[in-house]
PDB file of C-alpha atoms in Angstrom:
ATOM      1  CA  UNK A 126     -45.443  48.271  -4.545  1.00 53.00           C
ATOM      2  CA  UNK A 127     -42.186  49.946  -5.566  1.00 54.00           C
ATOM      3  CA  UNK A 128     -41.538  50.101  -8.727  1.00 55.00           C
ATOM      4  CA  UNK A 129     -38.084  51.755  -8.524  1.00 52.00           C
ATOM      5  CA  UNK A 130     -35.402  49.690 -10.127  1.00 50.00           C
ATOM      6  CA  UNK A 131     -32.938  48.347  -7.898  1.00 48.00           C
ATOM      7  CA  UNK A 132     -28.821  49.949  -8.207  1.00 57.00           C
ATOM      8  CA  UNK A 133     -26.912  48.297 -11.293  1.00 58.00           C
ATOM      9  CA  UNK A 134     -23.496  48.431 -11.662  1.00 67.00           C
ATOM     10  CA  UNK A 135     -22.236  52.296 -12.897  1.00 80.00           C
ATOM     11  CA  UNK A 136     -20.837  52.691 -16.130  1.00 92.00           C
ATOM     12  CA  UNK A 137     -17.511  54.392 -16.744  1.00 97.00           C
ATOM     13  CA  UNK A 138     -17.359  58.553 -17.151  1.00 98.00           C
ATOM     14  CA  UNK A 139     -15.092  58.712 -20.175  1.00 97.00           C
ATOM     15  CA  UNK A 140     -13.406  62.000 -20.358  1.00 97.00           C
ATOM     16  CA  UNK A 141     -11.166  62.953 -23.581  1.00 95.00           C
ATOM     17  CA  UNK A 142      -8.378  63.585 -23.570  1.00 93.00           C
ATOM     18  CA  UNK A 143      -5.153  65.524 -25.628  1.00 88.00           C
ATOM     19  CA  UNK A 144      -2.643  66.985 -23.622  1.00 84.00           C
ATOM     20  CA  UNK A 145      -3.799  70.736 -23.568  1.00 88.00           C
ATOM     21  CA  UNK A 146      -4.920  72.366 -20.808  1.00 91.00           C
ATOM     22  CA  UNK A 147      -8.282  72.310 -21.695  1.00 91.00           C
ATOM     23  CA  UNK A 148      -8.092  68.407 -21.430  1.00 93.00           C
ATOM     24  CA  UNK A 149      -6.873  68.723 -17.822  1.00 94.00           C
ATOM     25  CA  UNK A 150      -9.206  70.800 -16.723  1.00 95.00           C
ATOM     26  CA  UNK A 151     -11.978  67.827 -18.176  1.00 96.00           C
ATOM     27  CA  UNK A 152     -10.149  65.169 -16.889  1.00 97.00           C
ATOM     28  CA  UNK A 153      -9.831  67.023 -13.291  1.00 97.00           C
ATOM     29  CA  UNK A 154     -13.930  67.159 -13.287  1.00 97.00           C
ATOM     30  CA  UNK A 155     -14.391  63.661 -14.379  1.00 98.00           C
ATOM     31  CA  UNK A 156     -11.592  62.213 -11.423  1.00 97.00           C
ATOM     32  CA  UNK A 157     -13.700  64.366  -9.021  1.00 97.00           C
ATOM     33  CA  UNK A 158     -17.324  63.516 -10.422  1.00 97.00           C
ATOM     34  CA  UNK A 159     -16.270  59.720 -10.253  1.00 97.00           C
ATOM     35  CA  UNK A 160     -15.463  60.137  -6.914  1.00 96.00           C
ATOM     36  CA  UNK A 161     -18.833  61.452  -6.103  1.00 95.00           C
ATOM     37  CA  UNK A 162     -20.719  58.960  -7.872  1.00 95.00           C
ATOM     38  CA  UNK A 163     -18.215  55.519  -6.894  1.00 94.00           C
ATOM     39  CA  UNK A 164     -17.356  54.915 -10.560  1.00 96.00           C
ATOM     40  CA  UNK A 165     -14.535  54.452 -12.626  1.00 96.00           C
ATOM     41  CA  UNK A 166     -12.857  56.892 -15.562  1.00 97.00           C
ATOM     42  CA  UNK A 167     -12.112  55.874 -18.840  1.00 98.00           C
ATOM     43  CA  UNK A 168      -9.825  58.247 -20.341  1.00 97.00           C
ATOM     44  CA  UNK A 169      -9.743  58.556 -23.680  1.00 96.00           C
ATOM     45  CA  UNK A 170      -7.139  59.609 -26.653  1.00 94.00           C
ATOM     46  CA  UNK A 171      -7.351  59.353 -30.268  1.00 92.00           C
ATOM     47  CA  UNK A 172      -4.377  60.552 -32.700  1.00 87.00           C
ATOM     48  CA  UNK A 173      -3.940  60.194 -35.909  1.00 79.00           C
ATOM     49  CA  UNK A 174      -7.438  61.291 -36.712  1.00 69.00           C
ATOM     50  CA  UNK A 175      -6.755  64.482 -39.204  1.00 57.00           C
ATOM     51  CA  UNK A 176      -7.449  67.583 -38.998  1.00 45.00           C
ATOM     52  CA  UNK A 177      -8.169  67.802 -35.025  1.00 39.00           C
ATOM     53  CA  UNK A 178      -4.753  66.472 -34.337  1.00 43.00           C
ATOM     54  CA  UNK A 179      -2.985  68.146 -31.347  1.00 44.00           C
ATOM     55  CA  UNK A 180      -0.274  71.037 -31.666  1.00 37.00           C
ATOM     56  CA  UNK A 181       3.145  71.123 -30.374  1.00 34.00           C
ATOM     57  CA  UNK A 182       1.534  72.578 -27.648  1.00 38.00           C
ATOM     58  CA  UNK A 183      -0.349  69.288 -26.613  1.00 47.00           C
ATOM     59  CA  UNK A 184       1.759  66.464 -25.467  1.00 46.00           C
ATOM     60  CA  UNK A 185       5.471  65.522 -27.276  1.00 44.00           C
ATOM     61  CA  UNK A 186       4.936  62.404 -28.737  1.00 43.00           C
ATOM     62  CA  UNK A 187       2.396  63.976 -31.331  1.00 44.00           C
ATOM     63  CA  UNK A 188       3.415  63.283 -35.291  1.00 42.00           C
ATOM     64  CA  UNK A 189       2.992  66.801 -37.414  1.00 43.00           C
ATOM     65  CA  UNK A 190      -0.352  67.157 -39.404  1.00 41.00           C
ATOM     66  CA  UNK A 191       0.556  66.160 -42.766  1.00 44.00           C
ATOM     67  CA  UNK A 192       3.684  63.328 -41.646  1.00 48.00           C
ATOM     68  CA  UNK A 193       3.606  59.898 -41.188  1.00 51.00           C
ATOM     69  CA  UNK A 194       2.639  58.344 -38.129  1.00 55.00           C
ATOM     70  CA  UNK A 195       6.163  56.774 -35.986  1.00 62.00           C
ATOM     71  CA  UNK A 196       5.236  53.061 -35.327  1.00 60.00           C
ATOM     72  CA  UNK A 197       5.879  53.892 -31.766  1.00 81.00           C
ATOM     73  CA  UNK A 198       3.208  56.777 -31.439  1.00 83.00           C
ATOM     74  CA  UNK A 199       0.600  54.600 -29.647  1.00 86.00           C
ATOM     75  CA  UNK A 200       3.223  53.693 -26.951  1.00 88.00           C
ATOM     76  CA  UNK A 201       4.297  57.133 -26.766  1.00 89.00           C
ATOM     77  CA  UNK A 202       0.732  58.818 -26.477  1.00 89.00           C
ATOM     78  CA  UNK A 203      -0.007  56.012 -24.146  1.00 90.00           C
ATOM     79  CA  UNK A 204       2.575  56.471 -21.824  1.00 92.00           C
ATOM     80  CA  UNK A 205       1.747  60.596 -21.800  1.00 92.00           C
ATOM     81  CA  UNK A 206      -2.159  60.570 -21.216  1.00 93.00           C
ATOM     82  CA  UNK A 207      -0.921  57.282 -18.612  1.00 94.00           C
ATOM     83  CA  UNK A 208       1.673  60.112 -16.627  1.00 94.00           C
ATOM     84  CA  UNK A 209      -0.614  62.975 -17.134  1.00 94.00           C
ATOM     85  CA  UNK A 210      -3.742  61.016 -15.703  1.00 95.00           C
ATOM     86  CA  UNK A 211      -2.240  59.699 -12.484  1.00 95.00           C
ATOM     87  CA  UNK A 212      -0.679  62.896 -11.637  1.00 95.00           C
ATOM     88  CA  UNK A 213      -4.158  64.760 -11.989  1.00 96.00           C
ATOM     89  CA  UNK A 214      -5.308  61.871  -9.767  1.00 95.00           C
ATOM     90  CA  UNK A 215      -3.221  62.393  -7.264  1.00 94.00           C
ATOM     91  CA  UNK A 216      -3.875  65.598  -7.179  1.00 94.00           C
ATOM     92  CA  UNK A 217      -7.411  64.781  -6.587  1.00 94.00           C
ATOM     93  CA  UNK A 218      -6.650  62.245  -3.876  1.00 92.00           C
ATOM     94  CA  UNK A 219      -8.653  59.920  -2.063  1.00 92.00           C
ATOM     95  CA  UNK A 220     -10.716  58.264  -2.589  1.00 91.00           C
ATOM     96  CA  UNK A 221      -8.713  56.883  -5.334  1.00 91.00           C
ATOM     97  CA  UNK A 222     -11.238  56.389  -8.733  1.00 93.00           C
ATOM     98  CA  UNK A 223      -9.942  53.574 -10.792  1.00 95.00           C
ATOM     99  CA  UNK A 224      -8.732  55.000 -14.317  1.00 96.00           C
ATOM    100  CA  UNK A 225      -8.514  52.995 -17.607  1.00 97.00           C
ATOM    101  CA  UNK A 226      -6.863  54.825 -20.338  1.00 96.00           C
ATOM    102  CA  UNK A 227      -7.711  54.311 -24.216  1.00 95.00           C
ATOM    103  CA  UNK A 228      -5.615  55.303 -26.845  1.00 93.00           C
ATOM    104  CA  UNK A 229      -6.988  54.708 -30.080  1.00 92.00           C
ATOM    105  CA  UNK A 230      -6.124  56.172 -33.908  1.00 90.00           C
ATOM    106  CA  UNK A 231      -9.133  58.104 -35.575  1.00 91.00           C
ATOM    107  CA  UNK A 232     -11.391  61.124 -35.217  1.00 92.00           C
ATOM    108  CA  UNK A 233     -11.343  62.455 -31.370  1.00 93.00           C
ATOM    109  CA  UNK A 234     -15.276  62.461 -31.896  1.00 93.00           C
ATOM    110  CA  UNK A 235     -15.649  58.959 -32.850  1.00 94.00           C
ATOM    111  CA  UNK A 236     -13.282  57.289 -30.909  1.00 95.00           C
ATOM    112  CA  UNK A 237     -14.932  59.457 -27.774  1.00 96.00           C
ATOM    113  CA  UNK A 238     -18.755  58.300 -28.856  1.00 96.00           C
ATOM    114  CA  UNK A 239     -17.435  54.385 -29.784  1.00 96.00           C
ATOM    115  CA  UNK A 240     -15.469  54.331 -26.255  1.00 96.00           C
ATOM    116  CA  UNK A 241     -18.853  55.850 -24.401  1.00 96.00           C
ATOM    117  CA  UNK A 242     -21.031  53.102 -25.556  1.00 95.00           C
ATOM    118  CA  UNK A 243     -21.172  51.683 -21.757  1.00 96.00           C
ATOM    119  CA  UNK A 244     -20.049  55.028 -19.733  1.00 97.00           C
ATOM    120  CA  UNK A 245     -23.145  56.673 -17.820  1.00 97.00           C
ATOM    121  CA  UNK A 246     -21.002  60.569 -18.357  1.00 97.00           C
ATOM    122  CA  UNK A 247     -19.048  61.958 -21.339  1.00 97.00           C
ATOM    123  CA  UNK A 248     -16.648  64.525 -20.507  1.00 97.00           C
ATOM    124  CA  UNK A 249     -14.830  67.062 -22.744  1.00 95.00           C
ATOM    125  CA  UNK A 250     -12.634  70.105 -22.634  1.00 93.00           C
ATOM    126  CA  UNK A 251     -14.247  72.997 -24.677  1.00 88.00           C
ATOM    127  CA  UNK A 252     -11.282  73.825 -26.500  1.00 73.00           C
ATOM    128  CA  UNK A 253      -7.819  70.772 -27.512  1.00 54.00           C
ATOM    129  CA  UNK A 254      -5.125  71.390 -28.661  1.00 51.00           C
ATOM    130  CA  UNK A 255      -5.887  70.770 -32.497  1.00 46.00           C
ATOM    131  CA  UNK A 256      -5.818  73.256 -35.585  1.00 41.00           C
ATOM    132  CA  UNK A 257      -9.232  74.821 -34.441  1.00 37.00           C
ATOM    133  CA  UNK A 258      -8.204  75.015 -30.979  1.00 39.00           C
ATOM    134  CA  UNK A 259      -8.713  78.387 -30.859  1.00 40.00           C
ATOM    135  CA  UNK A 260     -12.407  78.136 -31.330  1.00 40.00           C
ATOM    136  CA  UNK A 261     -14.423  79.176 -28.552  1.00 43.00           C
ATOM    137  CA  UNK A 262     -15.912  75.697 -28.577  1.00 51.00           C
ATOM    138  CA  UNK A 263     -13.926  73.209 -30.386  1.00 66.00           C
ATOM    139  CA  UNK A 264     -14.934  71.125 -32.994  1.00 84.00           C
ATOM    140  CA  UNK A 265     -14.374  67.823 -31.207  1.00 86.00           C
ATOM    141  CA  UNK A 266     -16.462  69.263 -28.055  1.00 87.00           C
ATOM    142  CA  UNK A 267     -19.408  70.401 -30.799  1.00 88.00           C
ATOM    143  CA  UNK A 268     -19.469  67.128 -32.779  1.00 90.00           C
ATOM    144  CA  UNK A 269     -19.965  65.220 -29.731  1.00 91.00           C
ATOM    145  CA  UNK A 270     -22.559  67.173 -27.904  1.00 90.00           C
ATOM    146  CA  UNK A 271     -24.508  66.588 -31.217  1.00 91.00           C
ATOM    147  CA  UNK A 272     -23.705  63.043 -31.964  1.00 92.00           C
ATOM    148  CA  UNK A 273     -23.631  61.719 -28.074  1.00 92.00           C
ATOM    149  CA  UNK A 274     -26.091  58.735 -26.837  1.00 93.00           C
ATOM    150  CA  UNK A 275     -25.799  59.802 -22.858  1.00 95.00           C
ATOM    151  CA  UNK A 276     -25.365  63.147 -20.980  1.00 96.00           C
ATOM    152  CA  UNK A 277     -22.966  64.904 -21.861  1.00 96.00           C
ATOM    153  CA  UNK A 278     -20.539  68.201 -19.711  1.00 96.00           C
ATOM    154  CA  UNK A 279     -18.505  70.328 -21.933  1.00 95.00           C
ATOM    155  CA  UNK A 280     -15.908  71.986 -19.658  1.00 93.00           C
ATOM    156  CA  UNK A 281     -15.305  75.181 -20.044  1.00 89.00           C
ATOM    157  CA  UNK A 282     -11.789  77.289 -19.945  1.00 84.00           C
ATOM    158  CA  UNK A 283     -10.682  78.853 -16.936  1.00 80.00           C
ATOM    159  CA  UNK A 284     -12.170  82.296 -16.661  1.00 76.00           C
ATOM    160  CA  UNK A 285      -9.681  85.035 -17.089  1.00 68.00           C
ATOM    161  CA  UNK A 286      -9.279  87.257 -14.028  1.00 59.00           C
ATOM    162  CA  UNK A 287      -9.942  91.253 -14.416  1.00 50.00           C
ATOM    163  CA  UNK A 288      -7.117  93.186 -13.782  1.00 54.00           C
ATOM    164  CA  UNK A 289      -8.259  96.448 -12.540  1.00 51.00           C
TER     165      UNK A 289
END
């Protein structure tokens, strides 16, 4: 008798996301991970959350830390992870993974564990674009390594070359 349970349907691998570099590189793994594994990506943005909010560095549609949120920020940061998603998908190519994209006001780390309730794969950047972004690994990245329900892959940077 087998007792191996039969193939459900695959969850989501939700992947934050925040405009920085670090973010790209997370996103990039989770397009080519869902690929491997025939499931979709659920990327995910929160703003608006405090202290982790992104710099000037991250994407443009960003308030200041400290300013009032413009009641078109949602649509803004929507349309930015939406442009910055598909290109990095294209990139990838085919097969194409189907994407959802989440943009939600809070914390990064709860909006990333709340939004992973159903996904089989978190995926974060080890560094955003926020205050402590210069951490070697973030806060966000820590908080939800700690805090996470399912498996979890903390990107890392892209090694610096020698010169020499």
């Amino acid at each position: 008798m087998n007792t191996t349970p039969a193939p459900g349907p695959v969850g989501p691998i939700v992947v934050g996301t925040d405009g920085s570099e670090s973010a790209r590189r997370a996103v990039l793994f989770a397009l080519r991970e869902a690929q491997l594994r025939g499931a979709g990506v659920r990327a995910v943005c929160a703003y608006g959350g405090g202290r982790t909010e992104p710099s000037d560095r991250a994407m443009t549609g960003w308030r200041d830390a400290g300013s009032e949120a413009s009641p078109h920020l949602h649509d803004a940061v929507a349309r930015e992870v939406t442009d910055s998603v598909e290109e990095l998908r294209q990139q990838v190519g085919e097969p194409y993974v189907e994407v959802e994209i989440r943009c939600e006001r809070g914390r990064p780390t709860q909006v990333l564990l709340e939004a992973s309730q159903d996904a089989t794969l978190l995926v974060v950047g080890s560094r955003g674009a926020g205050l402590w972004g210069r951490l070697a690994l973030g806060s966000t990245s820590t908080e939800v390594v700690h805090h996470a329900h399912l498996p979890v892959v903390v990107v890392p940077p892209e090694p610096e070359h020698a010169t020499g």
